[in-house]
XYZ file of C-alpha atoms in Angstrom:
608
model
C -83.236 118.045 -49.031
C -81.133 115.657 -51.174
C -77.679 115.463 -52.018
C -75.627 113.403 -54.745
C -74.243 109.909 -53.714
C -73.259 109.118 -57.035
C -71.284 111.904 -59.689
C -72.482 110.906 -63.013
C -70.435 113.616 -65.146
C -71.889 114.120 -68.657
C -69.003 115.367 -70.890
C -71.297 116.548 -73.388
C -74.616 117.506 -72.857
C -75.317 118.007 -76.518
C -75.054 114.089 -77.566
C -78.966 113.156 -76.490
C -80.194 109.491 -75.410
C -83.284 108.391 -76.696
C -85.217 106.812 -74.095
C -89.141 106.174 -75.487
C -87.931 107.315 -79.429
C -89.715 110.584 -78.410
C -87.837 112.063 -75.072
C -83.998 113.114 -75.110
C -82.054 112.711 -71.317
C -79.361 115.854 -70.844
C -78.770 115.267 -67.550
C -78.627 112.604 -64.740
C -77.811 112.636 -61.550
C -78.566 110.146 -58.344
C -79.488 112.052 -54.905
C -80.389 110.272 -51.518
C -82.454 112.021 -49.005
C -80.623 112.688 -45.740
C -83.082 111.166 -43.429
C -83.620 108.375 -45.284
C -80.765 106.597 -46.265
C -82.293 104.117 -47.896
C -84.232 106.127 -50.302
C -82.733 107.135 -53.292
C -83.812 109.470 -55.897
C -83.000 109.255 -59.507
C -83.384 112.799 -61.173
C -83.499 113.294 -65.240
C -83.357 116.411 -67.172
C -85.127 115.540 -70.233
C -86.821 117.141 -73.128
C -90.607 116.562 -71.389
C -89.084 118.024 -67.777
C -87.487 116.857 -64.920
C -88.112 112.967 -64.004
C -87.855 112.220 -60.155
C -87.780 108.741 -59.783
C -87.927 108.092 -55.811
C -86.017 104.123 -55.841
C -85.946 102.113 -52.432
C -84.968 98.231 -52.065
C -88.813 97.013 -52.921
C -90.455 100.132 -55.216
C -90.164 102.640 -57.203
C -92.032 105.174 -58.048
C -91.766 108.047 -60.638
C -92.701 111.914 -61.050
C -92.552 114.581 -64.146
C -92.568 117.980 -63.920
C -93.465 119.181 -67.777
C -91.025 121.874 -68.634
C -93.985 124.308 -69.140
C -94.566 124.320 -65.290
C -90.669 125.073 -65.126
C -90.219 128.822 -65.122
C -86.659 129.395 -63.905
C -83.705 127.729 -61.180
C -81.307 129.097 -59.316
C -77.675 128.392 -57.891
C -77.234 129.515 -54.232
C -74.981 128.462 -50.999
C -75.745 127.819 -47.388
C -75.750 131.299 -45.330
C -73.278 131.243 -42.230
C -75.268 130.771 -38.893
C -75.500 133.322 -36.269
C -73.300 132.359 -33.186
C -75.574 130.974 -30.621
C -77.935 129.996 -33.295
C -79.045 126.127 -32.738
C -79.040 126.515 -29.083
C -82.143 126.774 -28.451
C -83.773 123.435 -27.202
C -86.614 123.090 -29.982
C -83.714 123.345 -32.477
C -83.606 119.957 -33.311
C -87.218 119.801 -34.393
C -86.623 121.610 -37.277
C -84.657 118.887 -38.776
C -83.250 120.090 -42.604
C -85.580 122.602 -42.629
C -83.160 124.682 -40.756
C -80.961 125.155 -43.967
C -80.656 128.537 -45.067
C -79.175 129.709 -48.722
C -77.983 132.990 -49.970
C -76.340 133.976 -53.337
C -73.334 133.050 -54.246
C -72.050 136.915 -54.259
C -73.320 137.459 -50.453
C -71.536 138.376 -48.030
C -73.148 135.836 -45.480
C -71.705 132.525 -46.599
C -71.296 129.730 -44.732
C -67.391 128.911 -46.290
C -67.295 125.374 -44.026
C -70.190 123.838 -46.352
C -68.759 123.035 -50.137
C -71.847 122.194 -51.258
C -73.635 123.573 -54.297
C -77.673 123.976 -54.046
C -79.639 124.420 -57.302
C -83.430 125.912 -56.888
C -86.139 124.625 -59.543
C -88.778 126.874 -59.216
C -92.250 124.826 -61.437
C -95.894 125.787 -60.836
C -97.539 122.672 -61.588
C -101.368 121.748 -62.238
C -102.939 120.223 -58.983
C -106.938 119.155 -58.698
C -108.443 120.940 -55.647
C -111.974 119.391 -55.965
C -113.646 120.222 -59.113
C -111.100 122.326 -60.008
C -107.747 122.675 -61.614
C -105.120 125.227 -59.945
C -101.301 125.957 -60.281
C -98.948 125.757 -56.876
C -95.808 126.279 -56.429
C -93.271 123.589 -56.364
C -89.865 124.291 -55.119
C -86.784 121.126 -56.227
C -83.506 121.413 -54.397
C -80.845 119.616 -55.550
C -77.707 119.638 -53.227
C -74.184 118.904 -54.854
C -71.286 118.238 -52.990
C -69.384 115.383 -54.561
C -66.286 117.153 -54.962
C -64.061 118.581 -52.283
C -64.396 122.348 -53.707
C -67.049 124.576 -53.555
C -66.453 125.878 -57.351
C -66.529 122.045 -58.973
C -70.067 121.690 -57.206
C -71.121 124.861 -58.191
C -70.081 123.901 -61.643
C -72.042 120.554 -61.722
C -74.911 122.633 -60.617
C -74.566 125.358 -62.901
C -74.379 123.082 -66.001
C -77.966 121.746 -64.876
C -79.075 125.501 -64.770
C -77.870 126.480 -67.939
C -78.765 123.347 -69.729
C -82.682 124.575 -67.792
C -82.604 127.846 -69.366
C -82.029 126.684 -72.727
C -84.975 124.223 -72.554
C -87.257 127.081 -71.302
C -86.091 129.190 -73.671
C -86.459 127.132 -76.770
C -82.584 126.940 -77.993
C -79.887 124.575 -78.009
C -78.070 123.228 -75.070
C -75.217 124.694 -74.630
C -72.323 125.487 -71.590
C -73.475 129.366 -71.553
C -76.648 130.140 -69.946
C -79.392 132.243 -73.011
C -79.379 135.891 -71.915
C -81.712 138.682 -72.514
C -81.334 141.709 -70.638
C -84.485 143.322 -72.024
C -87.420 144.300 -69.059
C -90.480 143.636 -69.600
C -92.875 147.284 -69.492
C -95.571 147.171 -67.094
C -98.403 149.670 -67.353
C -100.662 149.497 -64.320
C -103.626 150.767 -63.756
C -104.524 151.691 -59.826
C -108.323 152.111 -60.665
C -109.454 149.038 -63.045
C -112.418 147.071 -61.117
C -111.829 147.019 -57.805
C -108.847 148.881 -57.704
C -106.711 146.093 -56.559
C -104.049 145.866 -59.454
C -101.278 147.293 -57.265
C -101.537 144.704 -54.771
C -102.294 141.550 -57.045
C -99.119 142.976 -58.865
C -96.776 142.846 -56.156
C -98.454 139.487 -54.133
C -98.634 137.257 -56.982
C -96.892 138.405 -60.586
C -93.712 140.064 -58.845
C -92.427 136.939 -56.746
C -93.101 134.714 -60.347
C -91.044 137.107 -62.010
C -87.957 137.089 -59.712
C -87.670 133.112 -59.673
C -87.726 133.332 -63.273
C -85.268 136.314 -63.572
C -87.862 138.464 -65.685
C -86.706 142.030 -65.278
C -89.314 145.061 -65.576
C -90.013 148.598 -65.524
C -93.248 149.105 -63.713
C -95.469 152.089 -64.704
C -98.643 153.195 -62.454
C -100.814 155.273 -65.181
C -101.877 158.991 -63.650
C -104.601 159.383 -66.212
C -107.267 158.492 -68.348
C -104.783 157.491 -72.149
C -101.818 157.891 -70.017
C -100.920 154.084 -71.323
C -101.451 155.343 -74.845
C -99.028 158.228 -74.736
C -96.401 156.218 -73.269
C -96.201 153.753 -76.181
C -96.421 156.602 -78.631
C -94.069 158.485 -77.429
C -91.170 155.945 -75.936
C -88.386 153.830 -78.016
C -90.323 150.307 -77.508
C -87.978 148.387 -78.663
C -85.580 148.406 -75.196
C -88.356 146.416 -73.539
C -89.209 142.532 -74.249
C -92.792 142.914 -74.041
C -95.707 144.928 -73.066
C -97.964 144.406 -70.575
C -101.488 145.914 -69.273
C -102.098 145.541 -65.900
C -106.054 145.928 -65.284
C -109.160 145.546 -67.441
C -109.530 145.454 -70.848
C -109.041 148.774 -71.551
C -105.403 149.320 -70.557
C -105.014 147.102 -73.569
C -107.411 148.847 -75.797
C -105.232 152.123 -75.374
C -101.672 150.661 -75.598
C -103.058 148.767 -79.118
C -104.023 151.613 -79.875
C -100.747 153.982 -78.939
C -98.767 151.243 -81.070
C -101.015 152.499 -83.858
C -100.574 155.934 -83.621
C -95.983 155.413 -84.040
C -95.076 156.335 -87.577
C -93.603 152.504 -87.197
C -96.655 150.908 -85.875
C -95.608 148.144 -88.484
C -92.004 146.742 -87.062
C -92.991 147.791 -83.465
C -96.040 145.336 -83.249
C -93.957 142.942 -85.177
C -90.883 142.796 -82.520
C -92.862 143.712 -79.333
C -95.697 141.758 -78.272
C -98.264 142.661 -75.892
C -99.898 140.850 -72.753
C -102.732 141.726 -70.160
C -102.760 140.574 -66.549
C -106.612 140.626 -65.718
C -107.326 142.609 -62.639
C -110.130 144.576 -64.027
C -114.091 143.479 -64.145
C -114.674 142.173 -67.264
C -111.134 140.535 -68.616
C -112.694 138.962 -71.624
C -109.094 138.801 -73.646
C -107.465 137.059 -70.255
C -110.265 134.393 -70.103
C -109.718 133.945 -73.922
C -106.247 132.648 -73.625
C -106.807 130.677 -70.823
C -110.086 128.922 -72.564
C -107.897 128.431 -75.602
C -104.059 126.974 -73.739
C -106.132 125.284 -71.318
C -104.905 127.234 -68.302
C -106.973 127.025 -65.207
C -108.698 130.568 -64.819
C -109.126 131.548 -61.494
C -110.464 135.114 -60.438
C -107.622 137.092 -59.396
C -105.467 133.971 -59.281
C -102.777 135.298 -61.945
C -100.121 132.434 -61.879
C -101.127 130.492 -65.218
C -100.935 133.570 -67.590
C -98.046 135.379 -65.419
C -96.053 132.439 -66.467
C -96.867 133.171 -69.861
C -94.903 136.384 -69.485
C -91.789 134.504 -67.711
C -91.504 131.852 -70.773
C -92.026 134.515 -73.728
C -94.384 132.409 -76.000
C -96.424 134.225 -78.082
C -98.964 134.023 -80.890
C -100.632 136.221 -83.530
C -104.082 137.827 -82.863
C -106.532 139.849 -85.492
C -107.353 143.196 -84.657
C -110.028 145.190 -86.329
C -110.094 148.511 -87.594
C -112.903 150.391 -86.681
C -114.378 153.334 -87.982
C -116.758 156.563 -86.309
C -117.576 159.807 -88.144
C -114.512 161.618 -86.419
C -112.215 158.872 -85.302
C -110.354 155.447 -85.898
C -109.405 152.972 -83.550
C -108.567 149.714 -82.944
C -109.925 146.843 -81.143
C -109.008 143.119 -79.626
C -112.370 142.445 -78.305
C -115.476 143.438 -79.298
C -117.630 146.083 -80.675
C -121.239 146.702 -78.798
C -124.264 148.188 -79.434
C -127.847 147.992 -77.501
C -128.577 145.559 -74.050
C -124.777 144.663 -73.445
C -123.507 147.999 -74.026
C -125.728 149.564 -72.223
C -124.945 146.954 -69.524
C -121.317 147.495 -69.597
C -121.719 151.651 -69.235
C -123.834 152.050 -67.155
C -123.103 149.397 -64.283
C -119.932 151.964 -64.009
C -121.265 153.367 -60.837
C -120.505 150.006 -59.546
C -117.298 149.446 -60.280
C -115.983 148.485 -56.991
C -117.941 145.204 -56.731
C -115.949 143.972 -59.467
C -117.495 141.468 -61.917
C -120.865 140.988 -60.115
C -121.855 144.641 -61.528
C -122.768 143.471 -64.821
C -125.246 140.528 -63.312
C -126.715 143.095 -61.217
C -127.442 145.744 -64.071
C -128.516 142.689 -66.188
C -131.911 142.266 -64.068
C -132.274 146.129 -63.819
C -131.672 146.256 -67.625
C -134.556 143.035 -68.323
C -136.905 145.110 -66.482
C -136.924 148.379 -68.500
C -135.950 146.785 -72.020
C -134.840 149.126 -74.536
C -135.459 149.051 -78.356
C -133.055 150.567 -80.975
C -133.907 151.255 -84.559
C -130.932 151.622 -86.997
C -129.918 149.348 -90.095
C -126.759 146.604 -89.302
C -125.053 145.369 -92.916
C -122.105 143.029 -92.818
C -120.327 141.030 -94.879
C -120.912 137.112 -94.122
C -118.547 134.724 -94.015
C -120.285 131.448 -96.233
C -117.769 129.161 -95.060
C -115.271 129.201 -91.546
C -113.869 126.138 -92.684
C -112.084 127.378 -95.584
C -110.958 130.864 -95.399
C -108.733 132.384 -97.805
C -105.128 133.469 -96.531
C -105.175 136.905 -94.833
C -104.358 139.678 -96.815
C -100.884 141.699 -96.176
C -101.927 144.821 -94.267
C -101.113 147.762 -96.427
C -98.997 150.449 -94.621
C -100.806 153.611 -94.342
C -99.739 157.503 -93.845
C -103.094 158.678 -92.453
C -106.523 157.791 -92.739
C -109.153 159.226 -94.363
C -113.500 159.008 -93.351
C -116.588 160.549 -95.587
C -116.095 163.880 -94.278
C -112.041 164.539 -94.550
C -112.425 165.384 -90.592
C -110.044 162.257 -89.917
C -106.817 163.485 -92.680
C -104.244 163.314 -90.677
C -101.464 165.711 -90.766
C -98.617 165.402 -92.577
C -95.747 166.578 -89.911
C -95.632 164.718 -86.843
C -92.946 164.688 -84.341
C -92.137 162.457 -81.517
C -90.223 162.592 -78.862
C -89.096 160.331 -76.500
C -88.912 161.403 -72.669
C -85.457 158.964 -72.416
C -82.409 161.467 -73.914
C -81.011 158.992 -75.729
C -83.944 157.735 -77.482
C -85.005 157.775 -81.196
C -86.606 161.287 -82.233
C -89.468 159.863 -85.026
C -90.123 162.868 -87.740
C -92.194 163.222 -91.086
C -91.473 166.330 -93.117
C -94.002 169.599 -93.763
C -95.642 170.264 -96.726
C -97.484 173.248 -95.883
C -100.618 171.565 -96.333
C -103.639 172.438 -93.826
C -105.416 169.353 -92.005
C -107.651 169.034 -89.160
C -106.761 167.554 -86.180
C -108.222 164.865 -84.514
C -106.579 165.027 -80.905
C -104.877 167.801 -79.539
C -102.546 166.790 -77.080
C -100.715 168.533 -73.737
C -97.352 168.112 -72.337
C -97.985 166.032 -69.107
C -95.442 165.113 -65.981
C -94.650 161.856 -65.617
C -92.353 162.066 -62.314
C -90.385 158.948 -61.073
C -89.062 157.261 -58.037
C -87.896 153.590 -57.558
C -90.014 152.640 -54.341
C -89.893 149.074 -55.324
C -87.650 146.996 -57.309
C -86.193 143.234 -57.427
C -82.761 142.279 -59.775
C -82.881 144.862 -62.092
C -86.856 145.873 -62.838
C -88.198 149.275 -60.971
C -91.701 150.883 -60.251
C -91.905 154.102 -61.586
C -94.417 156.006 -59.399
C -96.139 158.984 -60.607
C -95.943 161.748 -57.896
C -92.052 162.107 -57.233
C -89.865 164.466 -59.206
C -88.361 163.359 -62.392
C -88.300 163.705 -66.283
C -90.728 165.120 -68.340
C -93.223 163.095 -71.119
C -93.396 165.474 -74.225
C -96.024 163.982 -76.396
C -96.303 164.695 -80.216
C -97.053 167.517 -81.909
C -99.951 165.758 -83.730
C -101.496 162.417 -82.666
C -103.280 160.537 -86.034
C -103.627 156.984 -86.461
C -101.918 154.870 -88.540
C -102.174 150.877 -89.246
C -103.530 149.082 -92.290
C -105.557 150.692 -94.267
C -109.442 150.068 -94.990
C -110.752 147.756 -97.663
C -113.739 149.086 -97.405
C -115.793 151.863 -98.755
C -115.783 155.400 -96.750
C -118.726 155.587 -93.746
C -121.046 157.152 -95.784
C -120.900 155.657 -99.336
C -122.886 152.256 -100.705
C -121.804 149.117 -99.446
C -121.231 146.377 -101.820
C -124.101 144.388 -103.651
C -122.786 141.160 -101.868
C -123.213 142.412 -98.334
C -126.515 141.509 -96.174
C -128.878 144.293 -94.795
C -131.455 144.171 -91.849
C -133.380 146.997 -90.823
C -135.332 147.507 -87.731
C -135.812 147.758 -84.087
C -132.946 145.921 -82.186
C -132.514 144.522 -78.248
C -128.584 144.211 -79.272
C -126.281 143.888 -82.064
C -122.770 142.942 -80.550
C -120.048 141.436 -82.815
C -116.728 139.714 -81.102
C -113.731 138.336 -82.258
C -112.339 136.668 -79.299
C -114.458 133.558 -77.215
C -114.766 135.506 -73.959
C -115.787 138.828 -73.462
C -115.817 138.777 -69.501
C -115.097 136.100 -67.209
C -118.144 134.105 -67.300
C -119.698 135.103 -70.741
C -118.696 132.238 -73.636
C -119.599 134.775 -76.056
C -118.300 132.532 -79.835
C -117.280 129.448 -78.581
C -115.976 128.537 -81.943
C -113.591 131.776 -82.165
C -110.223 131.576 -82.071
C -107.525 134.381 -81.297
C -106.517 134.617 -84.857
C -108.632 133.059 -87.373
C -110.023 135.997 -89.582
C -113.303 136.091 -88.180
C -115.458 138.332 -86.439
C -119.300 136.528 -84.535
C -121.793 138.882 -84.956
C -125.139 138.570 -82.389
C -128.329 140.104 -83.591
C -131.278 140.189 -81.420
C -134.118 141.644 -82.543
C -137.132 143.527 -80.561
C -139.956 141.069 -80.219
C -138.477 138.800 -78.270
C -139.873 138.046 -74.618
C -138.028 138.734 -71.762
C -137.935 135.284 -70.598
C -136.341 134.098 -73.838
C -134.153 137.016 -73.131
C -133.036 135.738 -69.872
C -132.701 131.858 -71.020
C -130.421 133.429 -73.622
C -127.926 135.351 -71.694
C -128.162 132.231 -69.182
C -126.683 130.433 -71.736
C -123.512 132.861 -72.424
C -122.173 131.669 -69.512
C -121.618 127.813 -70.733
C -121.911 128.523 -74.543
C -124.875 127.325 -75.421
C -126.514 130.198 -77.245
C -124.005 130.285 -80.041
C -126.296 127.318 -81.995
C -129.150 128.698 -81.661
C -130.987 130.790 -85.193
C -134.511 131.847 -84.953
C -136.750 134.441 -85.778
C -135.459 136.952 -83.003
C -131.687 135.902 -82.566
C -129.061 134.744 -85.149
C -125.205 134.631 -84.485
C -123.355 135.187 -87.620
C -119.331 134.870 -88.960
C -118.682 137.983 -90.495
C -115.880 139.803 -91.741
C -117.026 143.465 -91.954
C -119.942 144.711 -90.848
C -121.277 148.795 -90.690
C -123.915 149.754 -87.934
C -126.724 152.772 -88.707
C -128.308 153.856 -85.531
C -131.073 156.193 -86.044
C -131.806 158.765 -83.525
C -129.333 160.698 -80.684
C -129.907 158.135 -77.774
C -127.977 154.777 -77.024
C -124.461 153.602 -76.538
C -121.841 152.461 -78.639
C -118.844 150.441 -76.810
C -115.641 149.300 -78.217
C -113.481 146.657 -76.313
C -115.828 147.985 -73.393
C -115.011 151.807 -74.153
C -117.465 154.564 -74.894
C -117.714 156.107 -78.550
C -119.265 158.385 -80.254
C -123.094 156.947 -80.949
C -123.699 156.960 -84.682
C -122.508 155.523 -87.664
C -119.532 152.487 -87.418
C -118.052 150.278 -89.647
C -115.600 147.875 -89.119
C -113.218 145.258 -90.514
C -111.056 142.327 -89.043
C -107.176 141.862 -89.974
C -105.552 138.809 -89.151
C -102.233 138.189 -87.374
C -101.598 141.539 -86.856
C -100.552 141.677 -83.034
C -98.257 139.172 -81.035
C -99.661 138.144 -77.792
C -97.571 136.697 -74.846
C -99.362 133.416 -74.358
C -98.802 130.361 -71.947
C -96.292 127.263 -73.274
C -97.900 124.260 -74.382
C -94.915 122.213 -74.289
């Protein structure tokens, strides 16, 4: 515990001292520790952090805490003591530790003690061996040198304002940033092990509360439930979206954001984020690989914090095409050994990642050949791509057979009363549907809940979800030629027997598989694998050995190539096989794809 010896009031914290030309002091303030009287501390608020510089009368020796490892501070008082507390005899072993704080508004103060206490909450980077994790790092500052409760408070509420405008990016000022948006949690209860609930509450909720993040927490009840709820709900009351679980919680809110008549604004205001707690987490990995963020199996500080700071960047999507439906993906888009890998290892699920290692071998041993002809578009030069197109707004989309026209009068509703009611007007004109969709109960109860966010649970009474009449799919629409028509003269074609053909646009697509090292969130490009039947299955195994560093991405001979690409259109011939989108089952046949740039905002971790 420390407390000021020396009041250093700063009459205005906007005038900034340059101490190294490149950091700006706001604040400074001297604190001594109570047990050592000799030791003093010299804390700076700065533009890199908070500086602790620990003086005594021979050394001194300094600390920084970046302000990225800063996610939030608090002001609080001492709470009173129960009578006959402190009697005991061991008391006095407990030293300072004994101090106890409430808020300011409790009714359990301890009115003798003036002082003010201000909480930095920081998760900072620590080696534990060979590896990097985040802990938790707890500053308290005690002020006390006036003779009034409310002057210390103010001293200490000046450094917590002038803290929330640092980790929220604006200018210091006297009045703290607010943002009473929640952020909208979608859980899912079943992705890998089924553990999401409790790595929820253990590790994200606590983060959250220190850093005064607000959220409504959703448990899904169903297979798409995610998907209707983004549909079908006024998005813009919530600061963000987040999947809780695997991959495809994601893959069917991106895909719900698609299906709004304003898919356009609403993925331009709201970003989304994922919390891994699923088997693969491929997207997850891929922002920690690229912010250099520790990842640690169900360790979720490093991109939780993401999600407390509000940092985000742009990431392609790509459009992809079936004979009967459109979707969207983040990830990837599958088709022979992985795929077959990724379904089929389903049955078991609860052992988490491991599954896919384990249907690996089983998958070597009975190798499968595919015949079918893969085209795509190649990229000549990474380096220098052109600037992304502007996506092109589109009222429905339209495949070979007219089975995807959507239909021209949609209406959605929004469960809240007060919500926006989204409609398109009738024409009369006859379409075929692609979904049909059910009214479903989405009941509620607040169970658990900290400052302001709640967990909506789905088996207590409530309000009703009303989903659209008609579901289609909106989103930018296709450069490229319908499923069944020529391709253009410029695009490559190889025909054959196939072990895989699997095309991703993000570096990871699990936890330990480097998939395109050289990929980045949003750079326009899609990495296409082809490996062709012929190879052995020891080459096989050397290969997918190598995934897990990077080291097969270089490699180009006769059976395996990896290839940028910006389109690319798969032909499977005959009834058998899978086809997998960001690690979901579709229809097995003809796909064709396409990459758009910078269409989605992802919550990401601060670099600052």
């Amino acid at each position: 515990m420390a407390e000021p010896r020396l009041s250093k009031d700063v009459s205005n914290i906007n005038e900034k001292e340059n101490v190294d030309c490149k950091e700006e002091v706001y604040l400074e303030e001297t604190f001594y520790i109570l047990s050592k009287k000799k030791s003093v501390f010299r804390v700076r608020l700065t533009s890199k952090g908070l500086s602790l510089t620990k003086e005594t009368d021979d050394s001194s020796k300094e600390q920084t805490i970046p302000l990225r490892d800063i996610i939030g501070s608090k002001c609080m008082r001492s709470k009173r003591r129960r009578v006959g507390a402190g009697s005991c005899v061991c008391s006095s072993l407990v030293g300072p530790q004994q101090l106890k704080v409430v808020e300011e508004n409790s009714g359990d103060l301890d009115e003798s003690d003036i002082s003010a206490y201000l909480y930095i909450y920081a998760y900072t980077l620590k080696r534990s061996r060979r590896t990097l994790k985040r802990e938790r790092t707890t500053i308290t500052l005690r002020f006390r040198s006036y003779d009034k409760y409310e002057d210390n408070n103010k001293e200490a509420q000046k450094w917590r304002t002038c803290i929330k405008c640092l980790i929220a990016d604006l200018p210091i000022t006297y009045v703290a940033p607010q943002n009473d948006k929640k952020l909208l949690i979608l859980l899912n209860p079943k992705s890998g092990p089924g553990r999401a609930r409790e790595l929820f509450q253990t590790k994200v909720a606590p983060l959250l509360q220190e850093a005064e993040i607000p959220y409504d927490l959703h448990v899904t009840k169903y297979a798409q439930y995610a998907r209707e709820f983004v549909r079908t709900r006024n998005v813009y009351g919530w600061r963000g979206i987040v999947a809780v679980g695997g991959d495809g919680v994601l893959f069917e809110i991106l895909n719900g954001m698609f299906e709004r008549l304003d898919w356009q604004q609403s993925l331009a205001e709201v970003p989304l984020a994922i919390l891994p707690c699923g088997s693969g987490n491929g997207l997850a990995r891929t922002i920690c690989h690229h912010y250099n963020e520790p990842y640690i199996h169900e360790n979720l500080t490093g991109i939780s914090m993401g999600l407390a700071r509000g940092k985000s960047t742009p990431m392609d999507v790509v459009r992809v095409e079936t004979k009967t439906s459109i979707m969207f993906s983040f990830l990837s888009v599958g088709w022979g050994l992985l795929s077959d890998i990724d379904i089929e290892s389903e049955r078991l699920r609860a052992i988490g990642g491991q599954r896919f290692a384990i249907w690996a071998l089983a998958r070597l041993v009975g190798l499968r050949k595919y015949k079918g002809v893969v085209s795509y578009a190649r990229i000549k030069d990474v380096s220098n791509l052109p600037k992304p197109k502007l996506p092109v707004t589109l009222s429905h989309s339209v495949s070979q057979d007219g089975a995807l026209d959507s239909p021209d009068a949609e209406a959605f509703i929004d469960c809240d009363e007060n919500s926006e009611v989204f409609t398109n007007a009738v024409n009369g004109k006859q379409h075929q549907r692609v979904d049909s969709w059910y009214s479903v109960n989405s009941r509620r109860s607040a169970f658990y809940s900290t400052r302001g966010s709640e967990y909506h649970s789905v088996t207590s009474g409530g309000s009703e979800m009303r989903s659209p009449v008609h579901a289609c799919m909106h989103g930018p629409a296709s450069y490229l030629p319908s499923l069944m028509s020529p391709l253009p003269s410029h695009w490559v074609h190889e025909e054959g027997e196939f072990v895989m053909v699997h095309v991703s646009y993000q570096a990871y697509i699990g936890e330990d598989l480097l998939f395109a090292p050289r990929s980045q969130i949003s750079d326009g490009i899609m990495w296409m694998l082809i490996i062709k039947a012929g190879i052995s299955r020891s080459q096989l195994l050397s290969f997918l050995l190598g995934m897990g560093q990077g080291t097969h991405s270089d490699i180009n001979t006769e059976y395996v190539k990896m290839i940028p690409v910006s389109a690319f259109r798969i032909v499977p011939e005959g009834p058998n096989g899978y086809l997998t989108v960001d690690g979901e089952l579709v229809e097995y046949g003809p796909l064709q794809a396409e990459v758009f740039p910078n269409i989605v905002h992802l919550l990401v971790p601060d670099t600052k």
